[in-house]
Short mmCIF file of C-alpha atoms and ligand atoms in Angstrom, two decimals:
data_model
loop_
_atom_site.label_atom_id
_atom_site.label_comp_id
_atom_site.label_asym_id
_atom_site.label_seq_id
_atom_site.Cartn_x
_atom_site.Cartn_y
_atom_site.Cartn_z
CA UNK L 11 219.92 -52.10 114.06
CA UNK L 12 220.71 -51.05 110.44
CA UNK L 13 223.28 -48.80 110.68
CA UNK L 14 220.62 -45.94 109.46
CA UNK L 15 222.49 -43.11 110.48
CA UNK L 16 226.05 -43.60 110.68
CA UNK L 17 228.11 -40.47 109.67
CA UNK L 18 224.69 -38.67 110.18
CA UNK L 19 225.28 -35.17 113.11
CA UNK L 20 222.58 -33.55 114.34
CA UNK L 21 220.84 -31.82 117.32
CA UNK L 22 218.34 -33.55 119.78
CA UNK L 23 216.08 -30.88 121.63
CA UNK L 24 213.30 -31.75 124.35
CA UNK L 25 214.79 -34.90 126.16
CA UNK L 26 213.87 -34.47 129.62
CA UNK L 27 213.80 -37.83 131.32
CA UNK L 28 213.03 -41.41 130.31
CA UNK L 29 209.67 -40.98 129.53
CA UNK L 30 210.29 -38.30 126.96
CA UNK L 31 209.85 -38.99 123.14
CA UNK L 32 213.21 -37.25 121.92
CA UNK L 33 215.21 -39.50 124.99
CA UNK L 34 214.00 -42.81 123.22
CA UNK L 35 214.61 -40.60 119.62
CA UNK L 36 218.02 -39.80 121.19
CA UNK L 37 218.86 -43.81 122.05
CA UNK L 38 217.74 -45.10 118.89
CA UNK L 39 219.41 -42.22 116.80
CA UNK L 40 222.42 -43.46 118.83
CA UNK L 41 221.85 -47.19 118.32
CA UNK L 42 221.94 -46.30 114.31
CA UNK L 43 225.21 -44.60 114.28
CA UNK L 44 224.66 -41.07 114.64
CA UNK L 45 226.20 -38.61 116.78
CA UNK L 46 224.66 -35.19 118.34
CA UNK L 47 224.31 -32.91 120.51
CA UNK L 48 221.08 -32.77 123.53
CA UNK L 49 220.03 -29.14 124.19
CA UNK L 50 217.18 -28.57 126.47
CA UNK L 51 216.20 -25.50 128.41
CA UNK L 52 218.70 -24.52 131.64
CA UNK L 53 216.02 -25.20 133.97
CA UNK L 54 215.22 -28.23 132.59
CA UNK L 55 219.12 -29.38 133.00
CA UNK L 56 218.94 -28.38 136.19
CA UNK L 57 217.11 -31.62 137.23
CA UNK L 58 220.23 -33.56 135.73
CA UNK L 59 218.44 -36.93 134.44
CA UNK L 60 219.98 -35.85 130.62
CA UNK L 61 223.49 -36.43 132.26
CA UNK L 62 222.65 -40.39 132.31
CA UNK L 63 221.49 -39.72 128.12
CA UNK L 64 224.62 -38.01 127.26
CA UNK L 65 226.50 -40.82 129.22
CA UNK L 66 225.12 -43.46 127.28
CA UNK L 67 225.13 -41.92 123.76
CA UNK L 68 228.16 -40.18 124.20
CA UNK L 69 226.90 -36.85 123.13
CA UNK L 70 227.64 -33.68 124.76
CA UNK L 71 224.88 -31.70 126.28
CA UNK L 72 224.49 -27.40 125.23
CA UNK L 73 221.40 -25.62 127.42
CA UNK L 74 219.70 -23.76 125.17
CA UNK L 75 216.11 -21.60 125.75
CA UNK L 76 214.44 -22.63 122.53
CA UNK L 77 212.76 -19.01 122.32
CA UNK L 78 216.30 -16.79 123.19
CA UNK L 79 217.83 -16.35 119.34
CA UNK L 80 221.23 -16.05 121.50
CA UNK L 81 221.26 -19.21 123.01
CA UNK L 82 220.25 -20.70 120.04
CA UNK L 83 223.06 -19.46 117.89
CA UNK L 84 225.78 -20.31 120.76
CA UNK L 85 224.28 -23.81 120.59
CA UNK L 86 224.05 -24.50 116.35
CA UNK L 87 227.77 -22.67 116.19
CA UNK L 88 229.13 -24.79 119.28
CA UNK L 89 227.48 -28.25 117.65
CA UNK L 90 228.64 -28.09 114.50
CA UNK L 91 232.48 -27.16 116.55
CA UNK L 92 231.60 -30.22 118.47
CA UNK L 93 230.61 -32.84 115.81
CA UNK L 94 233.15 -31.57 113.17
CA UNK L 95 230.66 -30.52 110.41
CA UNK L 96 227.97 -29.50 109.53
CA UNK L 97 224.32 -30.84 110.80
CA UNK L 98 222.34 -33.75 109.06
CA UNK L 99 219.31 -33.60 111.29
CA UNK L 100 217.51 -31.61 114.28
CA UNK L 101 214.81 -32.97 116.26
CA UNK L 102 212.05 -30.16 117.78
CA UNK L 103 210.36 -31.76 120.63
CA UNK L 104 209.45 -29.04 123.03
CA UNK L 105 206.14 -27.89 124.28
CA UNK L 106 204.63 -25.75 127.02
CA UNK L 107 201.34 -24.22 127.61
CA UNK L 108 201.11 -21.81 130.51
CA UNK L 109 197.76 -22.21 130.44
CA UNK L 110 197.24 -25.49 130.59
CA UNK L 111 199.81 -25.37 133.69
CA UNK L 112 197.96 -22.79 135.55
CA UNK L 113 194.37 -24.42 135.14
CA UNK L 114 193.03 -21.41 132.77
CA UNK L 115 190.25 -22.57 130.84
CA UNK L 116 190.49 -21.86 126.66
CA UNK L 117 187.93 -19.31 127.11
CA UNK L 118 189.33 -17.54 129.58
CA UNK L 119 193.05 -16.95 129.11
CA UNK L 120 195.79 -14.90 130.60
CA UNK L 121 197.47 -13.61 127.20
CA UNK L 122 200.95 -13.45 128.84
CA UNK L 123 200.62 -17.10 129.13
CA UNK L 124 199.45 -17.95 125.82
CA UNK L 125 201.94 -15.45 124.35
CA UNK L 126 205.02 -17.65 126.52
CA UNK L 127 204.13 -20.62 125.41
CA UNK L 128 203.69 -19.77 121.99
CA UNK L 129 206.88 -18.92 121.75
CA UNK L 130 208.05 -21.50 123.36
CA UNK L 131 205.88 -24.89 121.94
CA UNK L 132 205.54 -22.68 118.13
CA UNK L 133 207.76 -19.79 117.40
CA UNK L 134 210.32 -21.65 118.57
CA UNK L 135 210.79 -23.77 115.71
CA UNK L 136 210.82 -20.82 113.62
CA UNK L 137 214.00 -19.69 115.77
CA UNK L 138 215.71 -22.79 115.17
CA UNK L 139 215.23 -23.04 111.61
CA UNK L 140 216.03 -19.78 111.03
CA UNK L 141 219.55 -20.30 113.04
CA UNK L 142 220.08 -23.53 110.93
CA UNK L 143 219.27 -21.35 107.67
CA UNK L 144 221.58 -17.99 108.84
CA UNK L 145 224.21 -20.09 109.72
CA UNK L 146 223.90 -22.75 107.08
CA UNK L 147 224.71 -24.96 109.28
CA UNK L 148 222.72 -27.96 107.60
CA UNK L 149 224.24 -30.42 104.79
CA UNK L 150 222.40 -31.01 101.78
CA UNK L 151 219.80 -33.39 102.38
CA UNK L 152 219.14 -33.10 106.02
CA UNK L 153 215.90 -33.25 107.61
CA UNK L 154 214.27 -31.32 110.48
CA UNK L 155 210.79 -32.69 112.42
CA UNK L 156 209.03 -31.45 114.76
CA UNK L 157 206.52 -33.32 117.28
CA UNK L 158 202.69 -32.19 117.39
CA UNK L 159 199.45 -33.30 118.32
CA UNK L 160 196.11 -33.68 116.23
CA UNK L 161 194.22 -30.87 117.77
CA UNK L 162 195.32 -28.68 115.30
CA UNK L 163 192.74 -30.05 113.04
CA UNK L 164 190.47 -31.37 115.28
CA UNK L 165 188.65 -30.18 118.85
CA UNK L 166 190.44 -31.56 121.97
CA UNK L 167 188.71 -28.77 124.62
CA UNK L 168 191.25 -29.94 127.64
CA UNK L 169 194.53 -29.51 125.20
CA UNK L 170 193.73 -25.84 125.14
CA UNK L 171 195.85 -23.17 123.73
CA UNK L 172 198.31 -26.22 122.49
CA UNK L 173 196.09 -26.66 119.74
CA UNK L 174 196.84 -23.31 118.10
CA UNK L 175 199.79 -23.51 118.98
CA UNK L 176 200.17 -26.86 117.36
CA UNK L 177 198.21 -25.10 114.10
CA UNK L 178 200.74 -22.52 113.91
CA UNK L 179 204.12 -25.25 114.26
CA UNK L 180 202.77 -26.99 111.48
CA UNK L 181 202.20 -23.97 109.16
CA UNK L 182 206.25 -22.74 110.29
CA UNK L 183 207.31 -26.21 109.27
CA UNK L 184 205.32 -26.16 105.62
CA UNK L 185 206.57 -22.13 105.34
CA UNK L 186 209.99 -22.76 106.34
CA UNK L 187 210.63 -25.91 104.58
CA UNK L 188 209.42 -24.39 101.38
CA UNK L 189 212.79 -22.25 101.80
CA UNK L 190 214.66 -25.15 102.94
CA UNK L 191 213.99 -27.10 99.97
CA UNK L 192 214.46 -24.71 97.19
CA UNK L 193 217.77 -23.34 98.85
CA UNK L 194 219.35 -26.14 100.49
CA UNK L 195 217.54 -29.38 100.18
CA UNK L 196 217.15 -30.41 103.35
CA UNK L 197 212.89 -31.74 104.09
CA UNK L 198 210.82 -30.36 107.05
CA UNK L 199 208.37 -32.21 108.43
CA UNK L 200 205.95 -32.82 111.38
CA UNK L 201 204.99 -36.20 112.88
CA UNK L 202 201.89 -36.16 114.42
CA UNK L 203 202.04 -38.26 117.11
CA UNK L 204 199.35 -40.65 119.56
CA UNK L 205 198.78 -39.27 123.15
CA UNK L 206 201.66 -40.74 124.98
CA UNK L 207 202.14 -40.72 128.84
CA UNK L 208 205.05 -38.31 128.97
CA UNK L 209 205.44 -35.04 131.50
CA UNK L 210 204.22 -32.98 128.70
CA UNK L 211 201.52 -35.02 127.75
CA UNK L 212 200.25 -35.78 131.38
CA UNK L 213 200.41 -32.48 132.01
CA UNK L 214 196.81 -32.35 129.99
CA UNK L 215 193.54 -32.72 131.81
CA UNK L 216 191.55 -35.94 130.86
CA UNK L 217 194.98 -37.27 129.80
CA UNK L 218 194.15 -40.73 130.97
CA UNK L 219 190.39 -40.71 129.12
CA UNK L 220 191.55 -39.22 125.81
CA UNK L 221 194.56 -41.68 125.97
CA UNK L 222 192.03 -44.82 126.24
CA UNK L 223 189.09 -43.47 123.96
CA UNK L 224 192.42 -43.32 121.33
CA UNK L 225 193.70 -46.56 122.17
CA UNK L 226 190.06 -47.84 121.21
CA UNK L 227 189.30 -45.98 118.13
CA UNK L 228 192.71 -46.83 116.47
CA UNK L 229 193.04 -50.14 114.64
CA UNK L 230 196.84 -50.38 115.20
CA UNK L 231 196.02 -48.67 118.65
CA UNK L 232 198.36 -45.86 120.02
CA UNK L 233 201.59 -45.53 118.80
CA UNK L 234 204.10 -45.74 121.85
CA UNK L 235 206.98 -42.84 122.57
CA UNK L 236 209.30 -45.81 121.07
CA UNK L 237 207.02 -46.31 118.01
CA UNK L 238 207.26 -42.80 117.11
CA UNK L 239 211.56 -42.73 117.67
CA UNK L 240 211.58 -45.59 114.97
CA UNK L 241 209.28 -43.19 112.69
CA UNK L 242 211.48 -40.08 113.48
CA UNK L 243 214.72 -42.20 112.50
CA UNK L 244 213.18 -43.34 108.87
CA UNK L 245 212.58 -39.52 108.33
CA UNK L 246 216.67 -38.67 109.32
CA UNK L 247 217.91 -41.68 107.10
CA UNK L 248 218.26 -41.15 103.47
CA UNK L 249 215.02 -43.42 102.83
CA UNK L 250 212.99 -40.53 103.01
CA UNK L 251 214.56 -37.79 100.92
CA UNK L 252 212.07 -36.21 98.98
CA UNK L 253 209.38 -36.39 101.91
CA UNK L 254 208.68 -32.91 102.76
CA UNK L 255 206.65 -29.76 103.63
CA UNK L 256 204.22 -33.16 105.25
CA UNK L 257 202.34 -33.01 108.44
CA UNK L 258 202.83 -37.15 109.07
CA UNK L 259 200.08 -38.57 111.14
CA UNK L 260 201.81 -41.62 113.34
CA UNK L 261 198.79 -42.65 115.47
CA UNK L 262 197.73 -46.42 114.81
CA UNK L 263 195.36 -44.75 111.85
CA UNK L 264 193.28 -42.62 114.67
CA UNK L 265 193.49 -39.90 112.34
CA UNK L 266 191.03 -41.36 109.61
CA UNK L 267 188.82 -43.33 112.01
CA UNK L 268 185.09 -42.39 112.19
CA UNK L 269 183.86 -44.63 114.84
CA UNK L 270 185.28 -48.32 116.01
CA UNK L 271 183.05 -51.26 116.79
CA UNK L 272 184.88 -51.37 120.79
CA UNK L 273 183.58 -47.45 120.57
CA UNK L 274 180.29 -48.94 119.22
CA UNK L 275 180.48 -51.54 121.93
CA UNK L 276 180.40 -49.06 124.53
CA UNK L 277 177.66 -47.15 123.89
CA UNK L 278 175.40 -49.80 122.54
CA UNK L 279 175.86 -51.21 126.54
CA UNK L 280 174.27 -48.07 127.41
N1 NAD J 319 202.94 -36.71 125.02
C1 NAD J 319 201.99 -36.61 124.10
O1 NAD J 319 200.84 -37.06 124.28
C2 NAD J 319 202.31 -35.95 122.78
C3 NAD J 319 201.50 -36.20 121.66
C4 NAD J 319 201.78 -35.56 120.46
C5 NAD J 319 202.86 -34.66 120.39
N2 NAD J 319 203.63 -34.44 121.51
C6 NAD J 319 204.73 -33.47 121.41
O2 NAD J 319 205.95 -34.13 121.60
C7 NAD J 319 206.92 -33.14 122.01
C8 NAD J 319 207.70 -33.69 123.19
O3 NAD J 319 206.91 -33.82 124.33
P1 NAD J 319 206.93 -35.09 125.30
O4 NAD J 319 205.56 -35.68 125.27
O5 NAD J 319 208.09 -35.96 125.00
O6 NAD J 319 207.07 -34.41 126.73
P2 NAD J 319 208.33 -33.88 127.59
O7 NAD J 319 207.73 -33.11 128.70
O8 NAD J 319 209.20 -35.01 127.92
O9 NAD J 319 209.08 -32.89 126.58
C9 NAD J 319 208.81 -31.51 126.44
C10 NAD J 319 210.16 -30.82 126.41
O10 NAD J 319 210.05 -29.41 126.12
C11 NAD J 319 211.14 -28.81 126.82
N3 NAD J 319 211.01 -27.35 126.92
C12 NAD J 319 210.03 -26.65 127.56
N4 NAD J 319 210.31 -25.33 127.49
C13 NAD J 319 211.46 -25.19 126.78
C14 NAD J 319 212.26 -24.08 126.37
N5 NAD J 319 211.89 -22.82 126.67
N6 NAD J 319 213.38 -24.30 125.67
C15 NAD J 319 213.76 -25.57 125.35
N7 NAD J 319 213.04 -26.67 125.69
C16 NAD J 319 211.92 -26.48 126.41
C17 NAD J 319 211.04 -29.49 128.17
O11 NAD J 319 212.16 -29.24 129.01
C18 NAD J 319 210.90 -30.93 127.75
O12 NAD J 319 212.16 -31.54 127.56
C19 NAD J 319 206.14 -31.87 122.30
O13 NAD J 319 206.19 -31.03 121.16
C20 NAD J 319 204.73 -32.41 122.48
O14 NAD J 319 203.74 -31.42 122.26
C21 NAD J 319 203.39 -35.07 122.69
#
């Protein structure tokens, strides 16, 4: 370890269990000298894995409904009370599609749903920012990321209503950071991440083919849910201070990939 983060505070949303990408964001944020604060939705807590996280990086654990602008201010005031200072980094790494839960196909939506987990997987991070901004409760600096998926550029049919909503987090993160910058230099950025088998990402039909046609068309193949915590930690550290306003593609060069020769392979067998 290199000591990345030491001094560094921050908030860690979205760790649900082992498998998640903030709990391995969370260890290795630990690992490099930071402290923070885990927040995750009541109902999630409710399951009580994030009690072994908070045991192991000594952090202290706030529930928080990312889309309730109450909880959200209980949980910036109480974590700044907490660490003793003001906030050097937040991690978004929610996401929900009701959708996609309830089997509705893209075309053929229940808008209640889509308008949930909007605000839950998009506006969200809007909330949160806009806490961090009211409250200026981030230091000079700082750096915010969210998690999201390629289909907001590109057709995925199975990932649904996530792909707007996906659009739409990366526009808040480009909108919001413009503010960010100019009035308190701290960067806002997205890493766009490989499919990775979490409960989120399972939760996606075809989740085991798209996972394997990525693995093949990427030369580095997919990046791993530990991969992308060592990417999320360069962004906190102070290596990376004038990257903003970036959607940051961390998927084994997928991203700019027309065709591989295995994908070749394949069909020439045909
Ligand atoms: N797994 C993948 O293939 C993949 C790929 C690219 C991007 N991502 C993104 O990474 C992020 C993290 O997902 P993950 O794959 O680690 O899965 P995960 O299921 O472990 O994490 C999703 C988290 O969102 C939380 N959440 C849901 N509703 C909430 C609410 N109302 N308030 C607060 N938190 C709430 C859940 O409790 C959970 O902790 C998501 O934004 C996801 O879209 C995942």
């Amino acid at each position: 370890m290199y000591n990345l983060l030491k001094g560094k505070r921050g908030i860690i949303f979205g760790a649900l269990d082992p498998k998640s990408i903030a709990w391995k964001i969370a260890e290795k944020a630990h690992a490099e000298g930071a402290t923070f604060v885990l927040t995750n939705a009541p109902i999630a807590l409710r399951m009580g894995t994030m009690n072994e996280l908070a045991e192991k990086t000594n952090s202290q654990i706030i529930p928080a409904d990312a889309t309730s602008m109450e909880d959200l201010e209980n949980l910036v005031t109480k974590s700044v009370e907490i660490l003793g200072g003001k906030l050097d980094f937040v991690l978004h790494s929610i996401g929900m599609s009701v959708n996609v839960r309830k089997g509705r196909h893209y075309t053929d939506q229940k808008y209640d749903f889509t308008t949930k987990g909007w605000d839950i997987s998009a506006v969200s991070f809007h909330k949160v920012m806009s806490v961090l901004y009211k409250q200026d409760a981030m230091n000079e600096w700082g750096s915010i990321v969210a998690l999201t998926y390629m289909a907001a550029q590109r057709v995925f049919p199975d990932y649904n209503d996530m792909a707007d909503n996906k659009a739409y987090l990366e526009s808040v993160a480009r909108s919001f950071g413009y503010f960010f910058g100019t009035e308190k230099k701290v960067r806002v950025n997205t890493i766009s991440q490989s499919p990775t088998p979490t409960t989120a990402g399972q939760g996606v039909k075809g989740f085991d083919g798209f996972f394997t046609y990525a693995e093949k068309m990427s030369p580095l193949g997919n990046a791993t849910a530990d991969e992308c915590a060592d990417y999320t930690i360069t962004l906190f550290s102070d290596l990376t201070k004038k990257v903003t306003l970036q959607n940051l593609f961390h998927d084994g060069g997928f991203s700019n990939i027309g065709v591989s020769q295995s994908v070749m392979d394949y069909f020439e067998k045909e």
